[in-house]
CSV table of C-alpha atoms and ligand atoms in Angstrom, one decimal:
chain,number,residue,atom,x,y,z
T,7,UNK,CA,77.2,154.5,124.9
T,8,UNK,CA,79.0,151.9,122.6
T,9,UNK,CA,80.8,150.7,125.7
T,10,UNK,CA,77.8,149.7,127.4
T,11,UNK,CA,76.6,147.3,124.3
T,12,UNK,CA,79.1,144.7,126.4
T,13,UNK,CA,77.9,145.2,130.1
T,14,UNK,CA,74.1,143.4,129.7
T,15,UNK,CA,72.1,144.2,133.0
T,16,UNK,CA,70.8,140.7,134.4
T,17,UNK,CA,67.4,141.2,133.1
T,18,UNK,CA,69.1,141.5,129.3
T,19,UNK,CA,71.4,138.8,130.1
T,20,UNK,CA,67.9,136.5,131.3
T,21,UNK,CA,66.4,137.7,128.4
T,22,UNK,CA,68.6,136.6,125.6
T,23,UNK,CA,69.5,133.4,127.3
T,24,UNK,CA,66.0,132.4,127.3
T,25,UNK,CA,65.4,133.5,123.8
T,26,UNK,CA,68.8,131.5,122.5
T,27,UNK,CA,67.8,128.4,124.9
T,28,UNK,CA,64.3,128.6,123.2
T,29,UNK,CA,66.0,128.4,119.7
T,30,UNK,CA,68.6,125.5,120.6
T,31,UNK,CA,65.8,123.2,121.3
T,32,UNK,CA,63.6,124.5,118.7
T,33,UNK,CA,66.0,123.7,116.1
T,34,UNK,CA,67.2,120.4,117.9
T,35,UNK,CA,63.9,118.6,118.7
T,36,UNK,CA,65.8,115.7,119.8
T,37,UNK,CA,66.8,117.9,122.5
T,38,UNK,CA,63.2,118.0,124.0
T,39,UNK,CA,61.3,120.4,125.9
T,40,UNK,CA,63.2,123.8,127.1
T,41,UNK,CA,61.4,124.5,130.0
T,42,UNK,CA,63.7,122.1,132.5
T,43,UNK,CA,66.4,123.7,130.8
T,44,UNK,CA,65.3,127.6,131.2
T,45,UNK,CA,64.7,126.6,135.1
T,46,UNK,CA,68.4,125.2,134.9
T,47,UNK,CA,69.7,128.5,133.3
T,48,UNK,CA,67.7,131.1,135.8
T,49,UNK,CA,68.9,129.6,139.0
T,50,UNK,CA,72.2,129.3,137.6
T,51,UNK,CA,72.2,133.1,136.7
T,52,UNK,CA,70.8,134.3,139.7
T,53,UNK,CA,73.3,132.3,142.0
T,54,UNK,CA,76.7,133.3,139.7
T,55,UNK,CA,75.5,136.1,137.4
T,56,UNK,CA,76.3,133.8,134.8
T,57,UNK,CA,75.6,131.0,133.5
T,58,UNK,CA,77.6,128.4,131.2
T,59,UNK,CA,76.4,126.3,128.0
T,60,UNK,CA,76.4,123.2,127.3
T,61,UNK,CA,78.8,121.7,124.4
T,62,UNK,CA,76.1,121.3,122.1
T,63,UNK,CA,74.6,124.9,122.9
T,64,UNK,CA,78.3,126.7,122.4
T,65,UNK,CA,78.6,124.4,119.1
T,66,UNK,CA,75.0,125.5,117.6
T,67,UNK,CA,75.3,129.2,118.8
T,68,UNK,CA,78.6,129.2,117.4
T,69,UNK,CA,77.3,128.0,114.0
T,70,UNK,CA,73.6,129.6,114.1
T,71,UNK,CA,76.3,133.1,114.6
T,72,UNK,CA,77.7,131.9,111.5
T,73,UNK,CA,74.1,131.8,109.3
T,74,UNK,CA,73.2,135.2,111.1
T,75,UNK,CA,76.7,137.0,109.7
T,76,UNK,CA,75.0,139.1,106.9
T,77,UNK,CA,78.2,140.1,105.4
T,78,UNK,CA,79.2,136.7,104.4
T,79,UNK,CA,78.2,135.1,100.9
T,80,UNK,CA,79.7,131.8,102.0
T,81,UNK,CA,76.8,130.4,104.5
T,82,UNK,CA,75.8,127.5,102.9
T,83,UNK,CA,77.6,125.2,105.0
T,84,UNK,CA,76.8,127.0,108.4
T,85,UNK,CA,75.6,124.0,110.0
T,86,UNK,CA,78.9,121.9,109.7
T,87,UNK,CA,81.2,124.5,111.2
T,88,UNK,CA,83.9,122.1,113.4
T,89,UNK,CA,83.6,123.7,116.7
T,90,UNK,CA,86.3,123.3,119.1
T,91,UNK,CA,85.2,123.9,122.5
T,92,UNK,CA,88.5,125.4,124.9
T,93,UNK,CA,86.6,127.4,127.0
T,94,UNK,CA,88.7,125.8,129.8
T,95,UNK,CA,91.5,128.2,128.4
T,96,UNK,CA,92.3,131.9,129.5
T,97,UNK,CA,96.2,132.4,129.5
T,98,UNK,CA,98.2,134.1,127.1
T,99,UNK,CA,100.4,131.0,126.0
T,100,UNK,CA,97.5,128.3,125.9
T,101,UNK,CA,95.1,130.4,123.7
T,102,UNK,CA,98.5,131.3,121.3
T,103,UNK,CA,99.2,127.6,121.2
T,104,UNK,CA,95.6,126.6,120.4
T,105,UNK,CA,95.6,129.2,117.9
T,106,UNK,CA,98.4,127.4,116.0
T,107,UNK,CA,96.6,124.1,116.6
T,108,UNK,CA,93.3,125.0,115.2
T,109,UNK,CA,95.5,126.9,111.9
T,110,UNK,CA,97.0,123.2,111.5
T,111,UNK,CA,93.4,121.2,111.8
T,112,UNK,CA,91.9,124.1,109.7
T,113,UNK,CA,94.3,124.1,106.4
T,114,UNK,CA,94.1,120.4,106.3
T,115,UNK,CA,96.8,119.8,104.0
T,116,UNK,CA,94.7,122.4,101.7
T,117,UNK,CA,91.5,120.8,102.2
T,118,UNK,CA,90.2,123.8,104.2
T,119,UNK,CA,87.9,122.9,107.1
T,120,UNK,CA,85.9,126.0,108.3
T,121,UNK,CA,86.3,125.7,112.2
T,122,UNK,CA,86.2,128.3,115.1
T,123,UNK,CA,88.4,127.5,118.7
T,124,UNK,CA,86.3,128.8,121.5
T,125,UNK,CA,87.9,130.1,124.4
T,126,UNK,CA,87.0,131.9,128.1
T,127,UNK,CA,84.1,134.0,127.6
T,128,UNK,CA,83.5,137.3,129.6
T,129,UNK,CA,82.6,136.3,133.3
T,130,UNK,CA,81.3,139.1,136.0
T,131,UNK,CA,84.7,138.5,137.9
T,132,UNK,CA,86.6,138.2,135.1
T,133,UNK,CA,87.2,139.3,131.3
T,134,UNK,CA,87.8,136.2,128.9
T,135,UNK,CA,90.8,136.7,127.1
T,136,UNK,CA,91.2,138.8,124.2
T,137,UNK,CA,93.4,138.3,120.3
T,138,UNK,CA,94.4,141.7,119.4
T,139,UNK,CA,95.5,140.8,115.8
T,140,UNK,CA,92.4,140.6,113.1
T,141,UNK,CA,93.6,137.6,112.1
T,142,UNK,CA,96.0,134.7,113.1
T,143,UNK,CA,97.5,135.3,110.1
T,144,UNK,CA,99.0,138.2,109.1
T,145,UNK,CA,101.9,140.3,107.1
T,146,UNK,CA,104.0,142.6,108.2
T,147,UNK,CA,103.4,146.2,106.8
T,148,UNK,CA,106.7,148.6,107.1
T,149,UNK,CA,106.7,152.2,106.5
T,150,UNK,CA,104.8,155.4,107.9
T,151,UNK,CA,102.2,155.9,104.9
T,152,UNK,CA,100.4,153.5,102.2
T,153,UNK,CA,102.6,154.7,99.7
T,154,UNK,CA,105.9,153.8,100.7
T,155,UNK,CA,105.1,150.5,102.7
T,156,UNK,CA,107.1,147.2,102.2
T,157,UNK,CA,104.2,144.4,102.7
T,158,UNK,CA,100.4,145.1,103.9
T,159,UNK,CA,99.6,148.6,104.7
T,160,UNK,CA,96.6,147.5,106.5
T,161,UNK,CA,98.8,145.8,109.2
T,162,UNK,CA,100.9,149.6,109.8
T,163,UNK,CA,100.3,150.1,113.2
T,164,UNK,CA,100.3,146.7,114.7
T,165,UNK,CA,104.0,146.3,112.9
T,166,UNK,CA,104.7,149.2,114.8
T,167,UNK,CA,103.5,148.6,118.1
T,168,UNK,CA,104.9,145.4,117.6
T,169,UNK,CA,108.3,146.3,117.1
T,170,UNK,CA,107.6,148.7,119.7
T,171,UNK,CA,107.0,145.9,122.3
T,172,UNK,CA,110.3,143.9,121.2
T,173,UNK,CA,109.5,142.1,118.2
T,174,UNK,CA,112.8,142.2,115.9
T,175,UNK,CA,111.1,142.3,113.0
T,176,UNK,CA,111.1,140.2,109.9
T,177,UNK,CA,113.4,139.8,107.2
T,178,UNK,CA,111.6,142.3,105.2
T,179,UNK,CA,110.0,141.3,102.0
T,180,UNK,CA,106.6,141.6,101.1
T,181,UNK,CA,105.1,139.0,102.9
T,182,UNK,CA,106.5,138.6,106.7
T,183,UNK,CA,104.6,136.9,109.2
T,184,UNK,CA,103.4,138.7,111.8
T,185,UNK,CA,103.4,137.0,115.9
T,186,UNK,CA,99.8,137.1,117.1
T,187,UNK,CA,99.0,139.5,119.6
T,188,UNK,CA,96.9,137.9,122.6
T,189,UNK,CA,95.9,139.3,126.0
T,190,UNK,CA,95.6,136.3,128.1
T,191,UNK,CA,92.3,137.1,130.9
T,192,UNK,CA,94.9,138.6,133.8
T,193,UNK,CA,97.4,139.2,131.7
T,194,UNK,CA,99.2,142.2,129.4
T,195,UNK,CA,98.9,141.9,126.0
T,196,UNK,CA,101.8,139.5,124.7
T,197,UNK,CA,103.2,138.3,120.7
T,198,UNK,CA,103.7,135.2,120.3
T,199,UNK,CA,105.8,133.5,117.0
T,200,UNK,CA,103.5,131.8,114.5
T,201,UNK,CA,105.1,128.7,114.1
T,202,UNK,CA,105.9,127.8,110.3
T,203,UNK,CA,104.2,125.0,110.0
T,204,UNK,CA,101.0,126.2,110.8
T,205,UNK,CA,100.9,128.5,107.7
T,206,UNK,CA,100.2,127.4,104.3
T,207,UNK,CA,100.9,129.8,102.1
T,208,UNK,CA,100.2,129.7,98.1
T,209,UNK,CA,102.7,131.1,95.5
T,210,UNK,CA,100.6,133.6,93.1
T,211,UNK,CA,101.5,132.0,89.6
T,212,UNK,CA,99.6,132.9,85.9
T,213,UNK,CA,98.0,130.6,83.4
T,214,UNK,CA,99.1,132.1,80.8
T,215,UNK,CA,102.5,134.1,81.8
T,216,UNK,CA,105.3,132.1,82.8
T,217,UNK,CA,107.3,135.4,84.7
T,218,UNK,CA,104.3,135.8,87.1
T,219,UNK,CA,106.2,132.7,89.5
T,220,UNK,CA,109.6,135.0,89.2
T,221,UNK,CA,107.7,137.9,90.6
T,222,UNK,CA,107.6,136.5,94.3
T,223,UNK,CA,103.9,137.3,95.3
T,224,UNK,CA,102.2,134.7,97.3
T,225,UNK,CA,99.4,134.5,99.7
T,226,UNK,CA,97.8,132.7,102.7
T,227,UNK,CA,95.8,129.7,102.3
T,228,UNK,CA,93.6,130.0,105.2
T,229,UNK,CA,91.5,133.4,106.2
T,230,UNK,CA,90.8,133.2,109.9
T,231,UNK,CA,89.0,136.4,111.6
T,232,UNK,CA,90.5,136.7,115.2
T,233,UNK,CA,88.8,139.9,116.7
T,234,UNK,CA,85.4,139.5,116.6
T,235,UNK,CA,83.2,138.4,119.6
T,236,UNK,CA,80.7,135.4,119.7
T,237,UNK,CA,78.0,136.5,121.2
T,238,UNK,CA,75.6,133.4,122.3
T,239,UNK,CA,71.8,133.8,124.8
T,240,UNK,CA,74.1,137.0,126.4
T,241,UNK,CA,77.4,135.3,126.6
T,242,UNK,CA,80.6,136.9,125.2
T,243,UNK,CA,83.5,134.9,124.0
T,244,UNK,CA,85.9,137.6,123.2
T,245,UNK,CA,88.4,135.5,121.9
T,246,UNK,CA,86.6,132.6,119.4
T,247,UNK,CA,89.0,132.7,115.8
T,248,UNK,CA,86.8,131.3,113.1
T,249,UNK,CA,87.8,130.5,109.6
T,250,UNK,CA,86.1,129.2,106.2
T,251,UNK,CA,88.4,129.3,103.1
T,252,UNK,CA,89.0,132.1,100.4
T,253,UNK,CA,86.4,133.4,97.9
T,254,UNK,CA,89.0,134.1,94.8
T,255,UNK,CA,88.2,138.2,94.6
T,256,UNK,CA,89.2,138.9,98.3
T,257,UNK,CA,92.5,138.5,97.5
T,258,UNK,CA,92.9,139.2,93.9
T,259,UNK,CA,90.8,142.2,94.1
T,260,UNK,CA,90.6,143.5,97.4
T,261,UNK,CA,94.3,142.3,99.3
T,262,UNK,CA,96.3,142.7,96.0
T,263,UNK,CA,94.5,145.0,94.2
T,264,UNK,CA,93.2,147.9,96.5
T,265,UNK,CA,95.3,151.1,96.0
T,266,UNK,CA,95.4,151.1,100.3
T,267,UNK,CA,97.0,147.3,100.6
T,268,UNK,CA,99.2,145.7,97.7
T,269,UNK,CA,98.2,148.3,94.8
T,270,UNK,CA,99.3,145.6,92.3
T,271,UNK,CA,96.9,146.7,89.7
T,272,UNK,CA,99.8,149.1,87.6
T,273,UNK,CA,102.1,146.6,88.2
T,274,UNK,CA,100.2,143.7,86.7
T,275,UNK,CA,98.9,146.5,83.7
T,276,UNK,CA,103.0,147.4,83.4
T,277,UNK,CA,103.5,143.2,82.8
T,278,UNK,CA,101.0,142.6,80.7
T,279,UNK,CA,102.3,146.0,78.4
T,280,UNK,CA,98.6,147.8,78.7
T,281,UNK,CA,97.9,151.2,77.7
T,282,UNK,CA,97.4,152.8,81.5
T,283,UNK,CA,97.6,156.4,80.2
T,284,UNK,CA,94.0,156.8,80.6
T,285,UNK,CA,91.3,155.1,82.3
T,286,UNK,CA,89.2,154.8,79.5
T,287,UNK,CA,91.5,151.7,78.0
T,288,UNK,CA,89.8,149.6,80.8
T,289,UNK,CA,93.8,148.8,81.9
T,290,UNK,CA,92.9,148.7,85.9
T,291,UNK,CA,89.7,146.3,84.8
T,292,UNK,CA,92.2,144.0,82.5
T,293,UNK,CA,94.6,143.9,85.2
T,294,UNK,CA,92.0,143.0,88.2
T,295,UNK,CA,90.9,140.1,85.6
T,296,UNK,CA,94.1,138.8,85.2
T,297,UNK,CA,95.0,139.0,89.2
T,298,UNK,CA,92.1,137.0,90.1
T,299,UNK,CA,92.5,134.2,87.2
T,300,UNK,CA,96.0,134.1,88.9
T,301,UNK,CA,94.9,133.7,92.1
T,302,UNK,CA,92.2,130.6,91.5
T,303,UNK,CA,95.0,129.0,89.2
T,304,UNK,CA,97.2,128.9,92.0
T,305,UNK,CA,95.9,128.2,94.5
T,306,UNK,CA,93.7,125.3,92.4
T,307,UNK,CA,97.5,123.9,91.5
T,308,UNK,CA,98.5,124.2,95.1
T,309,UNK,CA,95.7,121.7,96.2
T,310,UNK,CA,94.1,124.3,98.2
T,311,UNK,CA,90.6,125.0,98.7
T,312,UNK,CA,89.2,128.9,97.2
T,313,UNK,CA,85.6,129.7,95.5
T,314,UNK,CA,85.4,131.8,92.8
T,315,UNK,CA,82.8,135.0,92.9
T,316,UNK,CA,80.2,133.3,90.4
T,317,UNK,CA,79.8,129.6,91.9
T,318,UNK,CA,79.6,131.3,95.4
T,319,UNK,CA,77.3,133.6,94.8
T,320,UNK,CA,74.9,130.6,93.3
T,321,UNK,CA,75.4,128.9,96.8
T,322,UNK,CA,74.5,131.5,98.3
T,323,UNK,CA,70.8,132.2,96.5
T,324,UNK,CA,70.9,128.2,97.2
T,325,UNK,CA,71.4,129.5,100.8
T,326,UNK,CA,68.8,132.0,100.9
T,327,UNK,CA,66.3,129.3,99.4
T,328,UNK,CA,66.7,126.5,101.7
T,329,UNK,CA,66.9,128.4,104.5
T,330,UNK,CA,63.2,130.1,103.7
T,331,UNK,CA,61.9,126.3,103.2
T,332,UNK,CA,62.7,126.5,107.1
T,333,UNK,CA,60.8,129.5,108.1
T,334,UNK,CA,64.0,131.4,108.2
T,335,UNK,CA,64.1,134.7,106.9
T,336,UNK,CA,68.2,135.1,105.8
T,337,UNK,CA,69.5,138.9,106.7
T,338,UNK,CA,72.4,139.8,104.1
T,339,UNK,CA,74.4,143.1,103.6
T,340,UNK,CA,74.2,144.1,99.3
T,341,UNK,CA,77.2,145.8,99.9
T,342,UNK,CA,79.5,143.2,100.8
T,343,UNK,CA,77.6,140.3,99.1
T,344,UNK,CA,78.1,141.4,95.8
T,345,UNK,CA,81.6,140.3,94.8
T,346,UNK,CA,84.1,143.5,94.2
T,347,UNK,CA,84.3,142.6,90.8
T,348,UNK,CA,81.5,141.6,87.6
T,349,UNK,CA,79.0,142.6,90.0
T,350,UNK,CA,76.1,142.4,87.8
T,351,UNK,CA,77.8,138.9,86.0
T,352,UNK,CA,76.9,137.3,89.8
T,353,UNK,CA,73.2,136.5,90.6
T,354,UNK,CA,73.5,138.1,94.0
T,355,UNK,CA,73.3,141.6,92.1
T,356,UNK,CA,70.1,141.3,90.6
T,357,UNK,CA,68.1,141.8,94.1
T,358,UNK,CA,67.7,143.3,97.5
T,359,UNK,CA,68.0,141.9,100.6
T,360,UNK,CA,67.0,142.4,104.6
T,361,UNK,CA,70.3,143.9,106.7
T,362,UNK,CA,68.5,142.6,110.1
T,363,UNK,CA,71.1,141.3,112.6
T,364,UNK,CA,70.0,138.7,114.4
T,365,UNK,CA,71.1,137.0,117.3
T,366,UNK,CA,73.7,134.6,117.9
T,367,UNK,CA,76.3,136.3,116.0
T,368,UNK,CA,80.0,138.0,115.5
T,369,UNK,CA,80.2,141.3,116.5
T,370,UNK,CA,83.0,143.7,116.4
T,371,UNK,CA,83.3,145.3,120.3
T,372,UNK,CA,84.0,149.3,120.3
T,373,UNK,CA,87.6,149.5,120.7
T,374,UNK,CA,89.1,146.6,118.8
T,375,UNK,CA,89.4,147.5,115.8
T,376,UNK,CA,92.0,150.8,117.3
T,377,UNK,CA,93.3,147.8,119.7
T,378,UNK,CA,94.2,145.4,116.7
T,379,UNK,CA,95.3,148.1,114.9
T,380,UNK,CA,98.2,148.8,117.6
T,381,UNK,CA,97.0,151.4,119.8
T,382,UNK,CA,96.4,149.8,123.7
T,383,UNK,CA,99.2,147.6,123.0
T,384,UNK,CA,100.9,148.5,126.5
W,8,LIG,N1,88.5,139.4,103.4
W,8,LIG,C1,89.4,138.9,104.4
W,8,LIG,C2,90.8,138.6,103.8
W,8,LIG,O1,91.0,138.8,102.7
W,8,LIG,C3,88.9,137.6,105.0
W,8,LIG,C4,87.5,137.6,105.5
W,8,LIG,C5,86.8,136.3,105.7
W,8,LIG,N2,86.8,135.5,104.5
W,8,LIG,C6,86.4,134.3,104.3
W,8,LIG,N3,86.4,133.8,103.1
W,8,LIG,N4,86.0,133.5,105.4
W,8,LIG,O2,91.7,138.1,104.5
């Protein structure tokens, strides 16, 4: 039944481009009246089964997907997401290469620009190409269970079916970058070396405590999701990476800090000499402080663009606000608003919201998630 949610009938497919159209020019007046455009669109999808949007639709579908993603606290600036339209593109080697490209336009010397690359979508005759790995950036994770792995754990299986398709591996530490993993649109799927200079990465340094820089833990500058599909007026773009920059607490709570990826909390507690022989000394709580102060120092000193939990969650009421002033209702998801750590010290905490998705938006297709994790990889 999942399955199905990607094979629209042509009725559905009518339907939602209609209703998207219908927004686009609602929301650009300048655009004028829909109705030659809707004509344009139904001809177009009765003679090909598809039908193919103009620049400025993909670039406001792409960004209206952005304001409807009711997991992310960081939608403020929705509306000047840099789109860069490469739908022309369908091979293996020119998505990877674009992939690199948009990495280098995105990290901006630090000054993180949130941008998405748009490639082939889905066509009757012919799947659009697909990026197997979550996201263009990635570490390596080595070792069969959580407990024993050298790097991310969360990246297991697509090390392994990695180094099951040829890759040599990396030199080992910690933090080894991963290829990407991209199925071109007639093509296996294929890994392809990130090249170094499209990764900015941030050494993990303390305010306080000089031996943090010694310890070697470091982290990417720029989070860009690689598996989800845009979904636009019943077109799929399978392959569309997107990117904004780093809210402090995924990484200092959630990447380094969750007992599943890095684990770091007893490491930073056995640093900073704390009491961890019972939970009651509030050791794991010191220690997730002291991570994320570490990881906004850094990457602040690095010239690198991160928010921290409490000035994002104000944007994001900001968000809620200005959007209502518009007629919009804003959908959000408590459970992954409200930052992973001093929940109730955030102003997101202190209320309820709507979880209705709306359409354009990023959806994760049945499947991918086993397919990035490794499995598939043929
Ligand atoms: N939480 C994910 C990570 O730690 C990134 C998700 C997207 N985050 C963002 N700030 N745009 O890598």
């Amino acid at each position: 039944m999942e399955i199905l949610q990607r094979l629209l009938t042509a009725t559905q497919v009518w339907e939602e481009a209609a209703r998207f159209i219908r927004l686009f020019h609602r929301e650009n007046p300048q655009a004028g009246d829909p109705g030659e455009r809707l004509a344009a669109v139904r001809e177009e999808l009765a003679e090909t089964g598809t039908y193919r949007h103009t620049a400025e639709e993909l670039a406001h579908g792409a960004r209206v997907a952005w304001r409807n993603s009711n997991r992310c606290i960081g939608r403020l600036y929705w509306n000047s997401l840099r789109v860069r339209d490469r739908r022309e593109l369908t091979s293996g080697e020119d998505i990877a290469a674009e992939c690199f490209e948009h990495l280098r336009e995105a990290t901006n010397g630090g000054r993180i620009r949130p941008t998405i690359t748009v490639f082939a979508p889905d066509a009757p005759d012919r799947p659009g190409p697909v990026v197997w790995s979550e996201q263009l950036i990635r570490y390596a994770g080595y070792g069969d269970h959580p407990s024993v792995t050298v790097g991310d754990p969360r990246n297991r299986e697509l090390t392994g079916a990695l180094r099951e398709r040829g890759w040599p591996g990396g030199p080992g530490t910690p933090f080894d970058l991963l290829p990407l993993v991209v199925q071109g649109s007639d093509d296996k799927p294929r890994w392809f070396d990130v090249p170094p200079d499209a990764v900015l990465e941030v050494p993990i340094e303390h305010p306080d405590h000089d031996h943090w820089s010694d310890w070697g833990l470091r982290w990417h500058a720029v989070p860009a999701i690689s598996n989800m599909c845009l979904e636009i007026g019943g077109i799929h773009y399978p392959a569309a990476p997107f990117n904004g920059w780093y809210m402090g607490t995924e990484i200092g709570a959630r990447n380094l800090g969750d007992t599943d990826r890095y684990n770091l909390l007893p490491v930073v507690a056995r640093r900073m000499g704390l009491d961890t022989s019972s939970d009651r000394s509030l050791w794991k709580d010191r220690a997730l402080v002291e991570l994320n102060r570490a990881v906004l120092h850094s990457f602040d000193r690095a010239g690198v663009t991160i928010a921290d939990h409490h000035t994002e969650s104000r944007r994001f009421l900001s968000h809620m606000e200005r959007e209502e002033r518009r007629g919009r209702q804003v959908g959000a998801d408590w459970s992954w608003i409200v930052p992973p750590i001093s929940g109730s010290a955030c102003p997101v905490f202190h209320r309820t919201y709507q979880d209705r998705q709306e359409s354009p938006a990023y959806v994760h297709h049945p499947g991918a998630g086993d397919r990035a994790r490794g499995r598939n990889l043929v």
